[in-house]
Amino acid sequence: MNLATRLSIIIILLVSSFVFYLLAFHYVRIGGMLSAITFWSAVWLMIPKRFFNMVWGEIKKGRAYWISASIYMTFHVLLYGAFYEALFGGVEYLPYVTVYFGAAVPPPLPYFVEYETEAIGFTFYLYGFVSDAIPYTIFLGLILSLLLGANVERVLELWKAVKAKKKSITLVVLPTVGIISGTSCCLSLPTLIIVTVAAGIGAVFSVLPILASPTYYILVYYILPLGSVALLTVNLRDLNRVLKCRFNRNWEIKSETKR
């Protein structure tokens, strides 16, 4: 797909998303569902093709890829929201496990983008935990799962190379730390605890009002996962460079041997 075609499809999808947003004022569920699907499809097409080559096309997708990606996706969809609910006092005993599909009432036009992040959603009732999976968390969860799977596969490749060459395992430890840091970024526990304390203690609120503000909550809930994406992308890029360098050196050694 060339650039002009891609841009045309993106524009059509965004316009369609806005039309369905208007429809949601009368038909909340169907309008919200169609609006969210078209909006996030447009965002998906905005992602450079090179990214998908890194996390999918150029990766040998073995067992480690699928296990790590599926486990993280399950965690992000089911437990990410539950973690927030628990931290902010949303835990109550419910003697059942069920899923509820709902849609948000469309807000005024200035909040259109925010609406698309939570236009529809699935609420999971897991006994004492309640978790909401909205378009934004599902979309970021998918991106992070692909990144995690690709990073794990590349680390395993590097491990095999290091083991074969009998090099220092530090070469593997550092990228692994990067993966752990990336997947834990969106659940920055110290930050969330600060938000909770700031929201409940007047003294902290008076000194550091930003910590108890909606702006800071948006930072924690919406911005930190993007930090995870950035960190895992950089980690994967560096792993690719290390592995490519190793392959090039092997090729040069073989070439010199033939001579």
PDB file of C-alpha atoms in Angstrom:
ATOM      1  CA  MET A   1       0.000   0.000   0.000  1.00  0.00           C
ATOM      2  CA  ASN A   2       1.546   3.303  -1.086  1.00  0.00           C
ATOM      3  CA  LEU A   3       1.550   6.438   1.049  1.00  0.00           C
ATOM      4  CA  ALA A   4      -1.217   8.228  -0.866  1.00  0.00           C
ATOM      5  CA  THR A   5      -3.580   5.264  -0.533  1.00  0.00           C
ATOM      6  CA  ARG A   6      -2.783   4.879   3.143  1.00  0.00           C
ATOM      7  CA  LEU A   7      -3.457   8.578   3.830  1.00  0.00           C
ATOM      8  CA  SER A   8      -6.749   8.402   1.919  1.00  0.00           C
ATOM      9  CA  ILE A   9      -7.917   5.415   3.960  1.00  0.00           C
ATOM     10  CA  ILE A  10      -6.868   7.111   7.209  1.00  0.00           C
ATOM     11  CA  ILE A  11      -8.873  10.231   6.341  1.00  0.00           C
ATOM     12  CA  ILE A  12     -11.927   8.170   5.363  1.00  0.00           C
ATOM     13  CA  LEU A  13     -11.735   6.218   8.615  1.00  0.00           C
ATOM     14  CA  LEU A  14     -11.394   9.364  10.746  1.00  0.00           C
ATOM     15  CA  VAL A  15     -14.326  11.041   8.996  1.00  0.00           C
ATOM     16  CA  SER A  16     -16.374   7.867   9.441  1.00  0.00           C
ATOM     17  CA  SER A  17     -15.420   7.786  13.108  1.00  0.00           C
ATOM     18  CA  PHE A  18     -16.732  11.325  13.557  1.00  0.00           C
ATOM     19  CA  VAL A  19     -19.991  10.474  11.759  1.00  0.00           C
ATOM     20  CA  PHE A  20     -20.486   7.444  14.005  1.00  0.00           C
ATOM     21  CA  TYR A  21     -19.710   9.647  17.016  1.00  0.00           C
ATOM     22  CA  LEU A  22     -22.657  11.823  16.001  1.00  0.00           C
ATOM     23  CA  LEU A  23     -24.761   8.693  15.554  1.00  0.00           C
ATOM     24  CA  ALA A  24     -23.890   7.658  19.113  1.00  0.00           C
ATOM     25  CA  PHE A  25     -25.926  10.602  20.443  1.00  0.00           C
ATOM     26  CA  HIS A  26     -29.013   8.677  19.300  1.00  0.00           C
ATOM     27  CA  TYR A  27     -27.774   5.075  19.272  1.00  0.00           C
ATOM     28  CA  VAL A  28     -25.181   4.891  22.023  1.00  0.00           C
ATOM     29  CA  ARG A  29     -23.902   1.337  21.630  1.00  0.00           C
ATOM     30  CA  ILE A  30     -23.848   0.866  17.869  1.00  0.00           C
ATOM     31  CA  GLY A  31     -22.555   4.392  17.270  1.00  0.00           C
ATOM     32  CA  GLY A  32     -19.860   4.066  19.927  1.00  0.00           C
ATOM     33  CA  MET A  33     -18.736   0.664  18.662  1.00  0.00           C
ATOM     34  CA  LEU A  34     -18.462   1.773  15.010  1.00  0.00           C
ATOM     35  CA  SER A  35     -16.797   5.046  15.993  1.00  0.00           C
ATOM     36  CA  ALA A  36     -14.159   3.284  18.125  1.00  0.00           C
ATOM     37  CA  ILE A  37     -13.431   0.634  15.486  1.00  0.00           C
ATOM     38  CA  THR A  38     -12.916   3.164  12.677  1.00  0.00           C
ATOM     39  CA  PHE A  39     -10.907   5.564  14.851  1.00  0.00           C
ATOM     40  CA  TRP A  40      -8.448   2.960  16.124  1.00  0.00           C
ATOM     41  CA  SER A  41      -8.173   1.389  12.677  1.00  0.00           C
ATOM     42  CA  ALA A  42      -6.994   4.796  11.457  1.00  0.00           C
ATOM     43  CA  VAL A  43      -4.477   5.003  14.307  1.00  0.00           C
ATOM     44  CA  TRP A  44      -3.243   1.506  13.421  1.00  0.00           C
ATOM     45  CA  LEU A  45      -2.580   2.636   9.838  1.00  0.00           C
ATOM     46  CA  MET A  46      -0.674   5.680  11.144  1.00  0.00           C
ATOM     47  CA  ILE A  47       1.968   3.402  12.665  1.00  0.00           C
ATOM     48  CA  PRO A  48       4.994   3.122  10.328  1.00  0.00           C
ATOM     49  CA  LYS A  49       5.342  -0.125   8.428  1.00  0.00           C
ATOM     50  CA  ARG A  50       8.863  -0.480   9.809  1.00  0.00           C
ATOM     51  CA  PHE A  51       7.427  -1.016  13.285  1.00  0.00           C
ATOM     52  CA  PHE A  52       5.369  -4.017  12.165  1.00  0.00           C
ATOM     53  CA  ASN A  53       8.377  -5.428  10.347  1.00  0.00           C
ATOM     54  CA  MET A  54      10.333  -5.238  13.623  1.00  0.00           C
ATOM     55  CA  VAL A  55       7.688  -6.894  15.784  1.00  0.00           C
ATOM     56  CA  TRP A  56       6.216  -9.310  13.258  1.00  0.00           C
ATOM     57  CA  GLY A  57       7.682  -9.628   9.772  1.00  0.00           C
ATOM     58  CA  GLU A  58      11.348 -10.024  10.727  1.00  0.00           C
ATOM     59  CA  ILE A  59      10.749 -12.156  13.819  1.00  0.00           C
ATOM     60  CA  LYS A  60      10.783 -15.939  13.926  1.00  0.00           C
ATOM     61  CA  LYS A  61       7.663 -16.445  16.021  1.00  0.00           C
ATOM     62  CA  GLY A  62       8.376 -19.434  18.194  1.00  0.00           C
ATOM     63  CA  ARG A  63       6.794 -20.702  21.385  1.00  0.00           C
ATOM     64  CA  ALA A  64       8.418 -17.971  23.495  1.00  0.00           C
ATOM     65  CA  TYR A  65       6.913 -15.259  21.281  1.00  0.00           C
ATOM     66  CA  TRP A  66       3.351 -16.543  21.534  1.00  0.00           C
ATOM     67  CA  ILE A  67       3.496 -17.406  25.228  1.00  0.00           C
ATOM     68  CA  SER A  68       4.932 -14.049  26.322  1.00  0.00           C
ATOM     69  CA  ALA A  69       2.646 -12.053  24.000  1.00  0.00           C
ATOM     70  CA  SER A  70      -0.533 -13.899  25.002  1.00  0.00           C
ATOM     71  CA  ILE A  71       0.218 -13.789  28.725  1.00  0.00           C
ATOM     72  CA  TYR A  72       0.891 -10.064  28.630  1.00  0.00           C
ATOM     73  CA  MET A  73      -2.221  -9.370  26.537  1.00  0.00           C
ATOM     74  CA  THR A  74      -4.331 -11.315  29.016  1.00  0.00           C
ATOM     75  CA  PHE A  75      -2.750  -9.425  31.899  1.00  0.00           C
ATOM     76  CA  HIS A  76      -3.211  -6.038  30.241  1.00  0.00           C
ATOM     77  CA  VAL A  77      -6.862  -6.594  29.358  1.00  0.00           C
ATOM     78  CA  LEU A  78      -8.021  -8.424  32.490  1.00  0.00           C
ATOM     79  CA  LEU A  79      -5.777  -7.240  35.305  1.00  0.00           C
ATOM     80  CA  TYR A  80      -4.566  -3.764  34.320  1.00  0.00           C
ATOM     81  CA  GLY A  81      -7.950  -2.201  35.061  1.00  0.00           C
ATOM     82  CA  ALA A  82      -8.470  -4.400  38.121  1.00  0.00           C
ATOM     83  CA  PHE A  83      -5.201  -3.126  39.578  1.00  0.00           C
ATOM     84  CA  TYR A  84      -6.446   0.454  39.376  1.00  0.00           C
ATOM     85  CA  GLU A  85      -9.850  -0.473  40.756  1.00  0.00           C
ATOM     86  CA  ALA A  86      -8.224  -2.201  43.742  1.00  0.00           C
ATOM     87  CA  LEU A  87      -5.827   0.660  44.401  1.00  0.00           C
ATOM     88  CA  PHE A  88      -8.614   3.204  44.432  1.00  0.00           C
ATOM     89  CA  GLY A  89     -10.895   1.157  46.659  1.00  0.00           C
ATOM     90  CA  GLY A  90     -13.044  -0.539  44.034  1.00  0.00           C
ATOM     91  CA  VAL A  91     -12.861  -4.064  45.446  1.00  0.00           C
ATOM     92  CA  GLU A  92     -16.006  -5.716  46.728  1.00  0.00           C
ATOM     93  CA  TYR A  93     -16.987  -9.344  46.984  1.00  0.00           C
ATOM     94  CA  LEU A  94     -19.071 -10.486  44.012  1.00  0.00           C
ATOM     95  CA  PRO A  95     -19.721 -14.239  43.972  1.00  0.00           C
ATOM     96  CA  TYR A  96     -19.534 -14.656  40.204  1.00  0.00           C
ATOM     97  CA  VAL A  97     -17.416 -14.241  37.087  1.00  0.00           C
ATOM     98  CA  THR A  98     -19.041 -12.490  34.157  1.00  0.00           C
ATOM     99  CA  VAL A  99     -18.434  -9.972  31.367  1.00  0.00           C
ATOM    100  CA  TYR A 100     -20.563  -6.928  30.599  1.00  0.00           C
ATOM    101  CA  PHE A 101     -20.413  -4.889  27.386  1.00  0.00           C
ATOM    102  CA  GLY A 102     -21.255  -1.209  27.618  1.00  0.00           C
ATOM    103  CA  ALA A 103     -20.864   2.112  25.832  1.00  0.00           C
ATOM    104  CA  ALA A 104     -20.140   5.640  27.009  1.00  0.00           C
ATOM    105  CA  VAL A 105     -22.517   8.506  26.386  1.00  0.00           C
ATOM    106  CA  PRO A 106     -20.798  10.759  23.820  1.00  0.00           C
ATOM    107  CA  PRO A 107     -19.503  14.018  25.325  1.00  0.00           C
ATOM    108  CA  PRO A 108     -19.305  17.440  23.596  1.00  0.00           C
ATOM    109  CA  LEU A 109     -17.045  17.762  20.534  1.00  0.00           C
ATOM    110  CA  PRO A 110     -13.926  19.102  22.371  1.00  0.00           C
ATOM    111  CA  TYR A 111     -13.706  15.725  24.134  1.00  0.00           C
ATOM    112  CA  PHE A 112     -13.959  13.669  20.946  1.00  0.00           C
ATOM    113  CA  VAL A 113     -10.480  12.097  21.199  1.00  0.00           C
ATOM    114  CA  GLU A 114     -10.930  11.273  24.880  1.00  0.00           C
ATOM    115  CA  TYR A 115     -14.293   9.708  24.011  1.00  0.00           C
ATOM    116  CA  GLU A 116     -12.627   7.414  21.486  1.00  0.00           C
ATOM    117  CA  THR A 117     -10.402   5.993  24.213  1.00  0.00           C
ATOM    118  CA  GLU A 118     -13.421   4.718  26.139  1.00  0.00           C
ATOM    119  CA  ALA A 119     -16.356   4.816  23.717  1.00  0.00           C
ATOM    120  CA  ILE A 120     -17.098   1.165  24.380  1.00  0.00           C
ATOM    121  CA  GLY A 121     -15.729  -1.334  26.817  1.00  0.00           C
ATOM    122  CA  PHE A 122     -15.914  -4.700  28.471  1.00  0.00           C
ATOM    123  CA  THR A 123     -16.276  -4.874  32.231  1.00  0.00           C
ATOM    124  CA  PHE A 124     -14.948  -8.087  33.748  1.00  0.00           C
ATOM    125  CA  TYR A 125     -16.306  -9.117  37.133  1.00  0.00           C
ATOM    126  CA  LEU A 126     -13.749 -11.491  38.651  1.00  0.00           C
ATOM    127  CA  TYR A 127     -15.139 -12.242  42.088  1.00  0.00           C
ATOM    128  CA  GLY A 128     -13.735  -9.387  44.170  1.00  0.00           C
ATOM    129  CA  PHE A 129     -12.176  -7.540  41.245  1.00  0.00           C
ATOM    130  CA  VAL A 130     -13.721  -5.407  38.543  1.00  0.00           C
ATOM    131  CA  SER A 131     -11.704  -4.557  35.444  1.00  0.00           C
ATOM    132  CA  ASP A 132     -12.614  -2.378  32.480  1.00  0.00           C
ATOM    133  CA  ALA A 133     -11.111  -3.047  29.064  1.00  0.00           C
ATOM    134  CA  ILE A 134     -11.581   0.019  26.868  1.00  0.00           C
ATOM    135  CA  PRO A 135     -10.349   0.650  23.283  1.00  0.00           C
ATOM    136  CA  TYR A 136      -7.240   2.491  24.445  1.00  0.00           C
ATOM    137  CA  THR A 137      -6.042  -0.241  26.814  1.00  0.00           C
ATOM    138  CA  ILE A 138      -6.854  -2.982  24.313  1.00  0.00           C
ATOM    139  CA  PHE A 139      -4.989  -1.172  21.519  1.00  0.00           C
ATOM    140  CA  LEU A 140      -1.933  -0.436  23.673  1.00  0.00           C
ATOM    141  CA  GLY A 141      -2.072  -3.948  25.099  1.00  0.00           C
ATOM    142  CA  LEU A 142      -1.863  -5.396  21.587  1.00  0.00           C
ATOM    143  CA  ILE A 143       1.065  -3.151  20.648  1.00  0.00           C
ATOM    144  CA  LEU A 144       2.893  -3.967  23.885  1.00  0.00           C
ATOM    145  CA  SER A 145       2.242  -7.693  23.435  1.00  0.00           C
ATOM    146  CA  LEU A 146       3.799  -7.649  19.955  1.00  0.00           C
ATOM    147  CA  LEU A 147       6.772  -5.703  21.290  1.00  0.00           C
ATOM    148  CA  LEU A 148       7.209  -8.045  24.237  1.00  0.00           C
ATOM    149  CA  GLY A 149       7.068 -11.156  22.055  1.00  0.00           C
ATOM    150  CA  ALA A 150       9.614  -9.699  19.636  1.00  0.00           C
ATOM    151  CA  ASN A 151      11.932  -8.618  22.460  1.00  0.00           C
ATOM    152  CA  VAL A 152      11.796 -12.040  24.097  1.00  0.00           C
ATOM    153  CA  GLU A 153      12.607 -13.790  20.810  1.00  0.00           C
ATOM    154  CA  ARG A 154      15.538 -11.478  20.148  1.00  0.00           C
ATOM    155  CA  VAL A 155      16.891 -11.973  23.672  1.00  0.00           C
ATOM    156  CA  LEU A 156      16.749 -15.736  23.165  1.00  0.00           C
ATOM    157  CA  GLU A 157      18.626 -15.356  19.875  1.00  0.00           C
ATOM    158  CA  LEU A 158      21.244 -13.223  21.611  1.00  0.00           C
ATOM    159  CA  TRP A 159      21.489 -15.757  24.455  1.00  0.00           C
ATOM    160  CA  LYS A 160      22.195 -18.558  22.000  1.00  0.00           C
ATOM    161  CA  ALA A 161      24.815 -16.454  20.230  1.00  0.00           C
ATOM    162  CA  VAL A 162      26.512 -15.458  23.482  1.00  0.00           C
ATOM    163  CA  LYS A 163      26.483 -19.041  24.704  1.00  0.00           C
ATOM    164  CA  ALA A 164      27.967 -20.315  21.428  1.00  0.00           C
ATOM    165  CA  LYS A 165      30.731 -17.707  21.464  1.00  0.00           C
ATOM    166  CA  LYS A 166      31.272 -18.007  25.236  1.00  0.00           C
ATOM    167  CA  LYS A 167      30.912 -14.277  25.762  1.00  0.00           C
ATOM    168  CA  SER A 168      29.829 -12.400  28.888  1.00  0.00           C
ATOM    169  CA  ILE A 169      26.177 -12.887  29.833  1.00  0.00           C
ATOM    170  CA  THR A 170      26.033  -9.119  30.518  1.00  0.00           C
ATOM    171  CA  LEU A 171      25.131  -8.779  26.862  1.00  0.00           C
ATOM    172  CA  VAL A 172      21.896 -10.640  27.624  1.00  0.00           C
ATOM    173  CA  VAL A 173      21.196  -9.232  31.082  1.00  0.00           C
ATOM    174  CA  LEU A 174      20.967  -5.602  29.969  1.00  0.00           C
ATOM    175  CA  PRO A 175      18.314  -6.155  27.249  1.00  0.00           C
ATOM    176  CA  THR A 176      16.354  -8.353  29.668  1.00  0.00           C
ATOM    177  CA  VAL A 177      16.308  -5.531  32.200  1.00  0.00           C
ATOM    178  CA  GLY A 178      15.014  -3.303  29.418  1.00  0.00           C
ATOM    179  CA  ILE A 179      12.116  -5.681  28.769  1.00  0.00           C
ATOM    180  CA  ILE A 180      11.205  -5.862  32.462  1.00  0.00           C
ATOM    181  CA  SER A 181      11.380  -2.081  32.765  1.00  0.00           C
ATOM    182  CA  GLY A 182       9.227  -1.600  29.706  1.00  0.00           C
ATOM    183  CA  THR A 183       6.448  -3.970  30.727  1.00  0.00           C
ATOM    184  CA  SER A 184       6.345  -2.604  34.283  1.00  0.00           C
ATOM    185  CA  CYS A 185       6.348   1.069  33.276  1.00  0.00           C
ATOM    186  CA  CYS A 186       2.592   1.266  32.777  1.00  0.00           C
ATOM    187  CA  LEU A 187       2.044  -0.057  36.301  1.00  0.00           C
ATOM    188  CA  SER A 188       4.321   2.349  38.076  1.00  0.00           C
ATOM    189  CA  LEU A 189       3.341   1.343  41.608  1.00  0.00           C
ATOM    190  CA  PRO A 190       5.202   4.137  43.446  1.00  0.00           C
ATOM    191  CA  THR A 191       3.517   6.725  41.232  1.00  0.00           C
ATOM    192  CA  LEU A 192       0.075   5.230  41.800  1.00  0.00           C
ATOM    193  CA  ILE A 193       0.601   5.139  45.557  1.00  0.00           C
ATOM    194  CA  ILE A 194       1.530   8.819  45.476  1.00  0.00           C
ATOM    195  CA  VAL A 195      -1.683   9.558  43.576  1.00  0.00           C
ATOM    196  CA  THR A 196      -3.733   7.639  46.141  1.00  0.00           C
ATOM    197  CA  VAL A 197      -2.105   9.363  49.106  1.00  0.00           C
ATOM    198  CA  ALA A 198      -2.388  12.786  47.490  1.00  0.00           C
ATOM    199  CA  ALA A 199      -6.069  12.247  46.803  1.00  0.00           C
ATOM    200  CA  GLY A 200      -6.796  11.286  50.413  1.00  0.00           C
ATOM    201  CA  ILE A 201      -4.585  13.567  52.501  1.00  0.00           C
ATOM    202  CA  GLY A 202      -5.316  17.271  52.522  1.00  0.00           C
ATOM    203  CA  ALA A 203      -1.786  18.253  53.528  1.00  0.00           C
ATOM    204  CA  VAL A 204      -0.256  16.547  50.521  1.00  0.00           C
ATOM    205  CA  PHE A 205      -2.965  17.960  48.285  1.00  0.00           C
ATOM    206  CA  SER A 206      -2.235  21.492  49.454  1.00  0.00           C
ATOM    207  CA  VAL A 207       1.500  21.118  48.875  1.00  0.00           C
ATOM    208  CA  LEU A 208       1.438  19.096  45.661  1.00  0.00           C
ATOM    209  CA  PRO A 209      -2.015  19.598  44.108  1.00  0.00           C
ATOM    210  CA  ILE A 210      -0.934  18.219  40.758  1.00  0.00           C
ATOM    211  CA  LEU A 211      -0.615  14.725  42.263  1.00  0.00           C
ATOM    212  CA  ALA A 212      -4.317  14.610  43.066  1.00  0.00           C
ATOM    213  CA  SER A 213      -5.489  16.282  39.883  1.00  0.00           C
ATOM    214  CA  PRO A 214      -7.209  14.698  36.878  1.00  0.00           C
ATOM    215  CA  THR A 215      -4.204  15.779  34.821  1.00  0.00           C
ATOM    216  CA  TYR A 216      -1.877  13.553  36.829  1.00  0.00           C
ATOM    217  CA  TYR A 217      -4.319  10.657  36.643  1.00  0.00           C
ATOM    218  CA  ILE A 218      -4.351  11.025  32.855  1.00  0.00           C
ATOM    219  CA  LEU A 219      -0.554  11.008  32.908  1.00  0.00           C
ATOM    220  CA  VAL A 220      -0.477   7.750  34.872  1.00  0.00           C
ATOM    221  CA  TYR A 221      -3.276   5.961  33.049  1.00  0.00           C
ATOM    222  CA  TYR A 222      -2.717   7.157  29.483  1.00  0.00           C
ATOM    223  CA  ILE A 223       0.863   8.393  29.132  1.00  0.00           C
ATOM    224  CA  LEU A 224       2.866   5.742  31.009  1.00  0.00           C
ATOM    225  CA  PRO A 225       1.835   2.909  28.642  1.00  0.00           C
ATOM    226  CA  LEU A 226       3.185   5.024  25.783  1.00  0.00           C
ATOM    227  CA  GLY A 227       6.446   5.208  27.723  1.00  0.00           C
ATOM    228  CA  SER A 228       6.448   1.409  27.812  1.00  0.00           C
ATOM    229  CA  VAL A 229       5.986   1.306  24.031  1.00  0.00           C
ATOM    230  CA  ALA A 230       8.893   3.704  23.528  1.00  0.00           C
ATOM    231  CA  LEU A 231      11.202   1.809  25.893  1.00  0.00           C
ATOM    232  CA  LEU A 232      10.479  -1.610  24.396  1.00  0.00           C
ATOM    233  CA  THR A 233      10.853  -0.238  20.863  1.00  0.00           C
ATOM    234  CA  VAL A 234      14.283   1.197  21.654  1.00  0.00           C
ATOM    235  CA  ASN A 235      15.268  -2.045  23.381  1.00  0.00           C
ATOM    236  CA  LEU A 236      14.207  -4.091  20.335  1.00  0.00           C
ATOM    237  CA  ARG A 237      16.022  -1.757  17.962  1.00  0.00           C
ATOM    238  CA  ASP A 238      19.246  -2.112  19.953  1.00  0.00           C
ATOM    239  CA  LEU A 239      18.886  -5.900  20.059  1.00  0.00           C
ATOM    240  CA  ASN A 240      18.455  -5.961  16.281  1.00  0.00           C
ATOM    241  CA  ARG A 241      21.608  -3.888  15.872  1.00  0.00           C
ATOM    242  CA  VAL A 242      23.636  -6.197  18.094  1.00  0.00           C
ATOM    243  CA  LEU A 243      22.430  -9.316  16.276  1.00  0.00           C
ATOM    244  CA  LYS A 244      22.954  -7.737  12.854  1.00  0.00           C
ATOM    245  CA  CYS A 245      26.492  -6.753  13.812  1.00  0.00           C
ATOM    246  CA  ARG A 246      27.187 -10.332  14.903  1.00  0.00           C
ATOM    247  CA  PHE A 247      25.876 -11.738  11.625  1.00  0.00           C
ATOM    248  CA  ASN A 248      27.947  -9.289   9.602  1.00  0.00           C
ATOM    249  CA  ARG A 249      31.102 -10.229  11.474  1.00  0.00           C
ATOM    250  CA  ASN A 250      30.461 -13.927  10.940  1.00  0.00           C
ATOM    251  CA  TRP A 251      29.988 -13.296   7.219  1.00  0.00           C
ATOM    252  CA  GLU A 252      33.247 -11.370   7.032  1.00  0.00           C
ATOM    253  CA  ILE A 253      35.109 -14.143   8.865  1.00  0.00           C
ATOM    254  CA  LYS A 254      33.702 -16.742   6.499  1.00  0.00           C
ATOM    255  CA  SER A 255      34.637 -14.623   3.500  1.00  0.00           C
ATOM    256  CA  GLU A 256      38.194 -14.221   4.738  1.00  0.00           C
ATOM    257  CA  THR A 257      38.432 -17.990   5.360  1.00  0.00           C
ATOM    258  CA  LYS A 258      37.396 -18.740   1.779  1.00  0.00           C
ATOM    259  CA  ARG A 259      40.120 -16.474   0.484  1.00  0.00           C
TER     260      ARG A 259
END
